[in-house]
Short mmCIF file of C-alpha atoms in Angstrom, two decimals:
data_model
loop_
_atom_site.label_atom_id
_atom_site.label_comp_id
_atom_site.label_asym_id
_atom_site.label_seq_id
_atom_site.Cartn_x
_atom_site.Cartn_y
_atom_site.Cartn_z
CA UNK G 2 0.00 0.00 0.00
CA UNK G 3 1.50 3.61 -1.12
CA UNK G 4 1.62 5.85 1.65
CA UNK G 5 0.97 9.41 1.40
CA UNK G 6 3.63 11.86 1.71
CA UNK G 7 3.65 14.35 4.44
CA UNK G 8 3.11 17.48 2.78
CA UNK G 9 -0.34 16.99 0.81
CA UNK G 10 -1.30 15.06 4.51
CA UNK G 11 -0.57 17.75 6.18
CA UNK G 12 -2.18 20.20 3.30
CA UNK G 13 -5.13 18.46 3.68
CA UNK G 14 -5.27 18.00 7.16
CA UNK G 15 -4.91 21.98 7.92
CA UNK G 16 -7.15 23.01 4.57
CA UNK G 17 -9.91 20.73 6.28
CA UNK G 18 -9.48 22.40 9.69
CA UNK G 19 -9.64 25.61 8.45
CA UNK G 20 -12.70 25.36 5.77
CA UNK G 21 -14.50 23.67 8.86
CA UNK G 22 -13.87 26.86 10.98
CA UNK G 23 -15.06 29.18 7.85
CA UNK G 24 -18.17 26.96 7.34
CA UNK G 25 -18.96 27.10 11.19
CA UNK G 26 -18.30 30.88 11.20
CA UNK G 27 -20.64 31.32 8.46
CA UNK G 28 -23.81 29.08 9.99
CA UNK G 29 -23.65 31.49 13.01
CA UNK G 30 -22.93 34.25 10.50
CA UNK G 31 -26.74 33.22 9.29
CA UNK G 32 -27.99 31.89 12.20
CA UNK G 33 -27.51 35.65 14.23
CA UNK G 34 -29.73 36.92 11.44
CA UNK G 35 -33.11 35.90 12.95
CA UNK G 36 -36.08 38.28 12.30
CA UNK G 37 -36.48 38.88 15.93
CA UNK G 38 -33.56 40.26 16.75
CA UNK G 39 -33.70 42.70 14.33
CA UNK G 40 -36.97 44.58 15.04
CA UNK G 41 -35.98 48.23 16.15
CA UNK G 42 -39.03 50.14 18.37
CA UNK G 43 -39.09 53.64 18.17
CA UNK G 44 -41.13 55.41 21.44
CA UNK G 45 -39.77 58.96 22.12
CA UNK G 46 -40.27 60.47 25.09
CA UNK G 47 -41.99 63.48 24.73
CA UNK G 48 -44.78 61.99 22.78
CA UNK G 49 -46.87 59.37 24.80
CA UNK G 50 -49.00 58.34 21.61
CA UNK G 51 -46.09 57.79 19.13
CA UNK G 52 -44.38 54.26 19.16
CA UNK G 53 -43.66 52.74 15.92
CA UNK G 54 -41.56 49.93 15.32
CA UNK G 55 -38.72 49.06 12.19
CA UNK G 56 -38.29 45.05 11.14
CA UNK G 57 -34.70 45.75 8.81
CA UNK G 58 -34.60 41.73 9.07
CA UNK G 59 -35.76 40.80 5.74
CA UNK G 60 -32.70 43.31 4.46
CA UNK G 61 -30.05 41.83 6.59
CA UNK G 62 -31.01 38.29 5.30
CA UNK G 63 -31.26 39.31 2.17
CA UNK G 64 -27.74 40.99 2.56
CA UNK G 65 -26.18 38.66 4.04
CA UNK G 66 -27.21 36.04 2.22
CA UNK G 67 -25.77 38.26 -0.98
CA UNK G 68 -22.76 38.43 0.54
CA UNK G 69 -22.25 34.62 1.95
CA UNK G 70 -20.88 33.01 -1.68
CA UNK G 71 -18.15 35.95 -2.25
CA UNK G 72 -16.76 35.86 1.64
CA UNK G 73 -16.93 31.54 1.43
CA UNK G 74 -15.19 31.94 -1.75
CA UNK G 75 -12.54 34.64 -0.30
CA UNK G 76 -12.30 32.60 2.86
CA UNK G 77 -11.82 29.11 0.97
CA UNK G 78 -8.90 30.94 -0.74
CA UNK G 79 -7.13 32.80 1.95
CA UNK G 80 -7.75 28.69 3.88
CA UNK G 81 -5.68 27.08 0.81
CA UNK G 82 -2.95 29.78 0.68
CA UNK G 83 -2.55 30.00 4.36
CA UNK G 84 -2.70 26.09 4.43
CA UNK G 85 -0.26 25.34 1.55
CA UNK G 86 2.30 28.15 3.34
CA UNK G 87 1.88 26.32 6.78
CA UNK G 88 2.32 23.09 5.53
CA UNK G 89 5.61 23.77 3.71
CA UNK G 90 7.23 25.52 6.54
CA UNK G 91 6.66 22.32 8.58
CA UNK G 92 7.23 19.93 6.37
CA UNK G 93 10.11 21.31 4.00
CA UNK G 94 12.35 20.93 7.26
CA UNK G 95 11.42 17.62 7.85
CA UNK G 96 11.91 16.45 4.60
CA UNK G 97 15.42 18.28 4.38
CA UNK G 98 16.17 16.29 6.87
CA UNK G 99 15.02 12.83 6.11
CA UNK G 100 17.18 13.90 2.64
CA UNK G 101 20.23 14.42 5.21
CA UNK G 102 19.55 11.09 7.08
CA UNK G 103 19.53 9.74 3.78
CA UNK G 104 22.78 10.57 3.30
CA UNK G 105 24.29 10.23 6.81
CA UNK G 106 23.10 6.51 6.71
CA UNK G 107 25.69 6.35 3.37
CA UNK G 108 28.56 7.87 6.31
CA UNK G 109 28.96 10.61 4.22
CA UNK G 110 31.35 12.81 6.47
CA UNK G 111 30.18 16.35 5.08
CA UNK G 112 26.38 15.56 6.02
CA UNK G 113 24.38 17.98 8.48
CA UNK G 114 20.86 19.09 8.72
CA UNK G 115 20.28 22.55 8.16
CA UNK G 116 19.21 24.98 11.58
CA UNK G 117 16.93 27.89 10.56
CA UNK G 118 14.78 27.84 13.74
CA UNK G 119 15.11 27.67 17.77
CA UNK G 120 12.22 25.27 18.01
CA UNK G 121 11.42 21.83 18.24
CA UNK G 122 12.28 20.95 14.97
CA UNK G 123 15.32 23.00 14.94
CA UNK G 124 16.24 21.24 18.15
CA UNK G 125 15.77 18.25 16.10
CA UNK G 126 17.98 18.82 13.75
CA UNK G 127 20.46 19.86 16.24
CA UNK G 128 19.67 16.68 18.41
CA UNK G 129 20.72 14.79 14.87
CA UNK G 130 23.78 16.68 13.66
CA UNK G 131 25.33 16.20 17.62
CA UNK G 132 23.96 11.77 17.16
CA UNK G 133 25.97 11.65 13.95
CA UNK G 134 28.93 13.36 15.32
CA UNK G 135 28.92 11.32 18.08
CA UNK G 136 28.60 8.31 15.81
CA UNK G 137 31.06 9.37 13.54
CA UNK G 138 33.58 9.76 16.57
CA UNK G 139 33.17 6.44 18.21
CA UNK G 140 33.38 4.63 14.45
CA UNK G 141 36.66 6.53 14.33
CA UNK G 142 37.71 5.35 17.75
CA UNK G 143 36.65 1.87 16.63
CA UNK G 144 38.52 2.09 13.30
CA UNK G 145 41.72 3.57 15.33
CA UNK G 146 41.12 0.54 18.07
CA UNK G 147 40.53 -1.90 15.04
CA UNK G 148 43.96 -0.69 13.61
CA UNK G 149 45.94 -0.85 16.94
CA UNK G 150 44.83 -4.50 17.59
CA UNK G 151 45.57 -5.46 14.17
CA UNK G 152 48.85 -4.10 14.34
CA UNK G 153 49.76 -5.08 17.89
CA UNK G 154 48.60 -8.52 16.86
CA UNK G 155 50.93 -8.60 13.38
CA UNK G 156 53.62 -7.10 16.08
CA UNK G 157 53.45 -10.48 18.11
CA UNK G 158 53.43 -12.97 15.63
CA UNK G 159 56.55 -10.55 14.19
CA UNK G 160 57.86 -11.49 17.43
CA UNK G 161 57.21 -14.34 18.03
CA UNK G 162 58.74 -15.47 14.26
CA UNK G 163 62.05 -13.51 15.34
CA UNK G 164 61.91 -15.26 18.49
CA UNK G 165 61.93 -18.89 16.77
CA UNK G 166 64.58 -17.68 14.30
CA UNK G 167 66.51 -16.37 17.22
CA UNK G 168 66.52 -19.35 19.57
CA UNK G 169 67.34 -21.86 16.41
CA UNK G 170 70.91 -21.20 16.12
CA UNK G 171 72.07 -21.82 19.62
CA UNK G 172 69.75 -24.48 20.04
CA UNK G 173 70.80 -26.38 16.52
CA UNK G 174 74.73 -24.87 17.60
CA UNK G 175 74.44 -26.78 21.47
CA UNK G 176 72.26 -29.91 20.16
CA UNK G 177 75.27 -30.31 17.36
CA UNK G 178 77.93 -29.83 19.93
CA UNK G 179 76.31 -32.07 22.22
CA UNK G 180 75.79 -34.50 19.83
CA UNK G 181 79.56 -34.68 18.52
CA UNK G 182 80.83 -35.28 22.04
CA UNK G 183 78.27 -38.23 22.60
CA UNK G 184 79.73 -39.42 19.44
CA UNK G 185 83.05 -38.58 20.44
CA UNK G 186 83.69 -36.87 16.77
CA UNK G 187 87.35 -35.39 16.58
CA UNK G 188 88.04 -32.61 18.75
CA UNK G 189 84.43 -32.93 20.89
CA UNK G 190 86.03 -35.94 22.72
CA UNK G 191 87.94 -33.45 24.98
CA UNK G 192 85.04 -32.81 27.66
CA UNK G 193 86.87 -30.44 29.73
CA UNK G 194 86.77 -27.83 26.96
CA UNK G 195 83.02 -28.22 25.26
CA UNK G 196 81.24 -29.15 28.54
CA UNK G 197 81.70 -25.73 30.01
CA UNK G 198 81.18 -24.56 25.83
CA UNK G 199 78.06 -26.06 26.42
CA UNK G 200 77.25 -24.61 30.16
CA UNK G 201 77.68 -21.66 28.47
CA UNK G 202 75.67 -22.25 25.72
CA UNK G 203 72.85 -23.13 27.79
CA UNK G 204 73.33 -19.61 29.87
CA UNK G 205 73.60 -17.58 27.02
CA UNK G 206 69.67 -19.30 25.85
CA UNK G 207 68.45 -19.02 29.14
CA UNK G 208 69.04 -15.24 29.43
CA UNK G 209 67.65 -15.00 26.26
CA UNK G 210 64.75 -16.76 27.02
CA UNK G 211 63.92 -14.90 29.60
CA UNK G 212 64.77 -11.46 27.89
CA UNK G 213 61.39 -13.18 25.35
CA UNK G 214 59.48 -13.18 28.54
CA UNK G 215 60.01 -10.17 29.78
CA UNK G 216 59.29 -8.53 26.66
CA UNK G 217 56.01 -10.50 26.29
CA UNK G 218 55.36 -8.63 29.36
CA UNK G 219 55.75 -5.46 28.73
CA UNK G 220 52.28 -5.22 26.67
CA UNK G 221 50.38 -6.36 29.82
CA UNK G 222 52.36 -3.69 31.89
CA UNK G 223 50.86 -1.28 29.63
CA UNK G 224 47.91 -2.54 30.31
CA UNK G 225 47.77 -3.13 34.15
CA UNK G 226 49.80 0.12 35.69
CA UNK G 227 48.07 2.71 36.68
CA UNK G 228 49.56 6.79 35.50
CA UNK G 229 50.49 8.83 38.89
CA UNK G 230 52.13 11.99 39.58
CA UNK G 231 55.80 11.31 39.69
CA UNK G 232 58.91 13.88 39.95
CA UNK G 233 60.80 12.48 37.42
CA UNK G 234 64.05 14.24 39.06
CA UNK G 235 63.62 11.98 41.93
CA UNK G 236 62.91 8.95 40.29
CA UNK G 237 65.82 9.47 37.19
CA UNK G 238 68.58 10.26 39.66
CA UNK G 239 68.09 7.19 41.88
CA UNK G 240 67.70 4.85 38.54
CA UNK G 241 71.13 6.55 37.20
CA UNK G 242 73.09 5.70 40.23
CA UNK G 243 73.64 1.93 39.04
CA UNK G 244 74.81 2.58 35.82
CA UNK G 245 77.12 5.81 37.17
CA UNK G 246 79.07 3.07 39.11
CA UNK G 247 79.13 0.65 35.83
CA UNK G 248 80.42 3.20 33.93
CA UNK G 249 83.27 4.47 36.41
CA UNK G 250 83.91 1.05 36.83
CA UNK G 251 84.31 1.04 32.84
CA UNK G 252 86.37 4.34 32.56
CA UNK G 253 83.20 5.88 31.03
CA UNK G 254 82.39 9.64 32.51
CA UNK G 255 78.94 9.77 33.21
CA UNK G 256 76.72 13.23 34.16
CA UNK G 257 73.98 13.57 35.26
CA UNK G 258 72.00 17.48 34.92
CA UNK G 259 68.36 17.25 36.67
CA UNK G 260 66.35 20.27 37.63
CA UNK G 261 65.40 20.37 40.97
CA UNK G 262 61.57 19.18 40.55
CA UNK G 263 59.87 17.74 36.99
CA UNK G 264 56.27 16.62 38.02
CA UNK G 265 55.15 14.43 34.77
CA UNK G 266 52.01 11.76 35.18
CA UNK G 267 53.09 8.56 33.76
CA UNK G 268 53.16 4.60 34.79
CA UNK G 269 56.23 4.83 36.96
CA UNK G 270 57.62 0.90 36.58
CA UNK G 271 57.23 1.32 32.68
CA UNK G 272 59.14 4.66 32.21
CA UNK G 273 61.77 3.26 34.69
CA UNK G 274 62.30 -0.24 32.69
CA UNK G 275 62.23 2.16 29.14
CA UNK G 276 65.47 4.66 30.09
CA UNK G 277 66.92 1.76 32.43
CA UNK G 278 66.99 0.09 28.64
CA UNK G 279 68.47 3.13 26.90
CA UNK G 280 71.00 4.27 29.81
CA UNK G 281 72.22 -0.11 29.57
CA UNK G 282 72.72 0.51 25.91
CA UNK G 283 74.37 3.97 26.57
CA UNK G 284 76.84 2.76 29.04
CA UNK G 285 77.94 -0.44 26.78
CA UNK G 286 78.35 1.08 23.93
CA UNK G 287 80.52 4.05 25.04
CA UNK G 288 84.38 3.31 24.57
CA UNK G 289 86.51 3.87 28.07
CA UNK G 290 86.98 7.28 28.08
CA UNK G 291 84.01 8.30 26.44
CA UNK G 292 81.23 10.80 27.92
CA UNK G 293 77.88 9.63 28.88
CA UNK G 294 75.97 12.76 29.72
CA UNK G 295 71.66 12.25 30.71
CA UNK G 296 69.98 16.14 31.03
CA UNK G 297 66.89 17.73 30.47
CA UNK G 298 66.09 20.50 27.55
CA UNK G 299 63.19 22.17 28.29
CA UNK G 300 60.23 19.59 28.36
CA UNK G 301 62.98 16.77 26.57
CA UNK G 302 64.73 14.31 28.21
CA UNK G 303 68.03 13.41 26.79
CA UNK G 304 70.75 10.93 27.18
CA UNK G 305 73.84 11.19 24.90
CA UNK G 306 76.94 8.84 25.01
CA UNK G 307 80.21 8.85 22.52
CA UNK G 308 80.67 6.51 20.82
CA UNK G 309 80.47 5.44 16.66
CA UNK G 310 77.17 6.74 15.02
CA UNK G 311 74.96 4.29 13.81
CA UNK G 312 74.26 4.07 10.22
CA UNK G 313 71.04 5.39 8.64
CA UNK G 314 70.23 2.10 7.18
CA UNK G 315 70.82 0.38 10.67
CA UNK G 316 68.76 3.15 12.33
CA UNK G 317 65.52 2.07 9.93
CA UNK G 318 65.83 -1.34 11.74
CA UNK G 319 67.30 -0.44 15.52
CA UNK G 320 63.91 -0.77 17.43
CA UNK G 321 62.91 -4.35 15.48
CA UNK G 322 63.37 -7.43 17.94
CA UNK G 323 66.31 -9.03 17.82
CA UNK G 324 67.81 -6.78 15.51
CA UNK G 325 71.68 -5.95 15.77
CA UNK G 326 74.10 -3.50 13.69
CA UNK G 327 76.44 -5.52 11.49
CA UNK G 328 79.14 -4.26 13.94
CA UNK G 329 77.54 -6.17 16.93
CA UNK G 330 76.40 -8.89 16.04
CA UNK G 331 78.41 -10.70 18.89
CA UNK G 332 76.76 -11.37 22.09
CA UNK G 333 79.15 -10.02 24.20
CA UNK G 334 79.00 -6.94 22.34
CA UNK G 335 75.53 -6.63 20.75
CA UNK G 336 72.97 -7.97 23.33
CA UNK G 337 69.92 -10.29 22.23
CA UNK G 338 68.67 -7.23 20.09
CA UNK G 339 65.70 -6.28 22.48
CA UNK G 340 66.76 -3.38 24.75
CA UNK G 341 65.53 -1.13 22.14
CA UNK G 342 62.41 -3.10 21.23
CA UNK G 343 61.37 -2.79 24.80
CA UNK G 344 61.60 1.03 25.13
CA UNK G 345 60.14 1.04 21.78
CA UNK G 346 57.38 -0.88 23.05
CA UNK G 347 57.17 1.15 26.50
CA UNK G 348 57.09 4.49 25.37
CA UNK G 349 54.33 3.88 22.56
CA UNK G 350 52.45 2.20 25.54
CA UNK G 351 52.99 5.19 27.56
CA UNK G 352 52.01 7.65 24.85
CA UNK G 353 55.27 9.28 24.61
CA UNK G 354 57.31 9.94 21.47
CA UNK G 355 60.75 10.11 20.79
CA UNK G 356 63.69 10.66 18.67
CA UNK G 357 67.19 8.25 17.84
CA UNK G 358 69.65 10.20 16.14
CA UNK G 359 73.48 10.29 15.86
CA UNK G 360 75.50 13.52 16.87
CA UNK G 361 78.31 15.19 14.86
CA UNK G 362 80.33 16.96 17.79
CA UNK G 363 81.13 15.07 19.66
CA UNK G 364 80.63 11.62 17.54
CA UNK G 365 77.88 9.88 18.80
CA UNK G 366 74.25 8.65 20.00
CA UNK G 367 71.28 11.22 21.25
CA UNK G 368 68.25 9.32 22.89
CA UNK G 369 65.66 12.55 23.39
CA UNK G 370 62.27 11.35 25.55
CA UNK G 371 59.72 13.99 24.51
CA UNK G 372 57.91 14.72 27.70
#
C-alpha cells in the first residue's frame, strides 16, 4: 500500500481544519440573522402616543445572504494559501532532513541538517547533527582501536617469528655440539673444553629466554599500571646511580643534569624499565673514556653517550626485535637485540614519542624522551 507523503497530509489536514472553521463561522454568521432580533421600536419620550416599530430583518437576510458566496469563496482561498504556506514551513524541514539522514546513513562525512529555527524541529535537527557526530567519533575510535589491535597482533606474531629464528641457532649450535661429544667426533672428545662450551651455551639461551618473557610482558604492563604523579628528578637520579658506578667502573664519565623538581604523570615501573633500557645501551656502547651525559632541555629528556654513530640504514631497523648492527652482532658486544624493542614498546604504551639520532660533535648517540 502507497503511503501518502507528508506534505499533501498535512495540506489536507490543515485546509480541512480551516474550511471547517469558515463553514462554522458562516452558519452562526446566518444563524444571528433571525427576524427577531432585528426589530428596532421607536417610542420617544416626549410623545406618549407615538411608538412605531422598524423590522430591517428581511434586508439583513437578504444581505447577508448576498454576501455569503463571495466571503466563502474569499475565505476558501485565503484557507488554501494560508494552508499550503503552513504546511511547507513544517514539512520542507522535515523532509530536508530525512534527505540528510539519507545521506548520513551512506557515512557521508560532510552531512548535516540545516538549523533555521530555535524550536522543536530546529532542536531536532540539532539533536541529529550532535547523534551523527557522536557516531562518527566512536566509528573513528573503533577504526583507530581496530587498527591498533591489528597491528599489535601482526607485532606479536613478528615477534614471536624472530623469536623462533633467534633461539634456532644456539639451540641447533648446542644440540650439534652435544651430539659430537656423545659421538666422540674429533676434537668434541675433549670434555673439559666443550662441557663448560656447552654450560655456556645453555646460559647464554636461558638469558635470552627470559629477555622473550620479559618482553612478552611489557604489553600487559601497559595494560595493568596505573599513571600517577611522579617527579621524574627523583625517580631518574636514583635509577642513574647503578649505571654511574658501571660506567666508572668502565672508565666511562657519566653526568647527570636534573632540575630540581619535573612533576610528569606517567606509569612509573614502565618509564623506569624504558630509560633503564636506553641508559644499559648507553653505558655499553661508550668506549673507556668516552662521555655519557643524561639532562633535560626544556620539556625533553636526553641521554647522549660517545661513541660510533649508527648508520642510517641500521637506524631504519634499531627498534625491530632481535635486531643488531652488522658491527655487533656478537653477544658479548651486541645484546639479544631487544633493549631497544622494549623502550620502543614502552614508550608507545605510555604515549610518549621520541627521537634516535646520531651527533656530529662530539661523535655519537642522542636518545631525546619527549615529555
Amino acid at each position: 500500500m502507497k503511503q501518502m507523503k507528508i506534505f499533501p497530509k498535512t495540506f489536507l489536514y490543515t485546509l480541512g481544519l480551516m474550511l471547517f472553521i469558515v463553514g462554522i463561522a458562516h452558519l452562526l454568521l446566518y444563524l444571528f440573522t433571525k427576524p427577531e432580533w432585528l426589530v428596532i421600536s421607536i417610542s420617544p419620550q416626549d410623545n406618549q402616543y407615538f411608538n412605531a416599530s422598524l423590522n430591517v430583518a428581511d434586508y439583513v437576510t437578504q444581505a447577508v445572504l448576498c454576501a455569503l458566496p463571495l466571503s466563502l469563496i474569499c475565505c476558501v482561498v485565503i484557507s488554501i494559501a494560508c494552508s499550503f504556506v503552513f504546511s511547507r514551513k513544517i514539512t520542507v524541514p522535515i523532509k530536508q532532513m530525512g534527505a540528510v539522514t539519507e545521506q548520513m546513513a551512506q557515512i557521508e562525512k560532510d552531512a548535516a541538517c540545516k538549523i533555521d529555527s530555535k524550536d522543536e524541529i530546529g532542536m531536532l535537527a540539532e539533536n541529529i547533527n550532535h547523534l551523527y557526530r557522536s557516531l562518527l567519533s566512536a566509528m573513528e575510535s573503533l577504526e583507530a582501536e581496530k587498527r591498533r589491535v591489528s597491528e599489535s597482533e601482526r607485532s606479536k606474531a613478528d615477534f614471536l617469528r624472530a623469536a623462533s629464528h633467534e633461539l634456532k641457532t644456539p639451540v641447533t649450535a648446542l644440540n650439534a655440539t652435544l651430539e659430537n661429544m656423545i659421538l666422540g667426533v674429533g676434537k668434541y672428545k675433549d670434555y673439559d673444553t666443550y662441557l663448560p662450551e656447552c654450560r655456556e651455551m645453555t646460559g647464554q639461551l636461558g638469558d635470552m629466554i627470559h629477555d622473550i618473557l620479559e618482553t612478552s610482558k611489557a604489553g600487559m604492563c601497559a595494560e595493568n599500571e596505573t599513571a600517577i604523579e611522579v617527579d621524574l628528578s627523583k625517580l631518574l637520579f636514583s635509577l642513574c646511580e647503578p649505571y654511574a658506578l658501571i660506567a666508572r667502573a668502565k672508565g666511562v664519565i657519566f653526568r647527570l643534569e636534573l632540575p630540581n623538581s619535573f612533576q610528569r604523570v606517567l606509569p612509573p615501573q614502565m618509564f623506569r624499565k624504558a630509560v633503564s633500557n636506553i641508559l644499559a645501551n648507553a653505558v655499553a656502547y661508550t668506549e673507556p673514556g668516552g662521555r655519557v651525559l643524561a639532562f633535560f632541555d626544556g620539556h625533553d629528556f636526553l641521554i647522549e653517550n660517545e661513541c660510533i654513530p649508527i648508520p642510517e640504514e641500521s637506524l631504519r631497523h634499531i627498534f625491530e626485535p632481535f635486531y643488531r648492527p652488522d658491527f655487533a652482532r656478537d653477544w658479548d658486544k651486541g645484546g639479544n637485540g631487544l633493549g631497544l624493542y622494549i623502550v620502543d614498546t614502552l614508550l608507545k604504551a605510555m604515549d610518549i614519542s621520541y627521537s634516535f639520532c646520531p651527533m656530529e660533535e662530539p661523535q655519537g648517540m642522542r636518545f631525546i624522551i619527549h615529555m
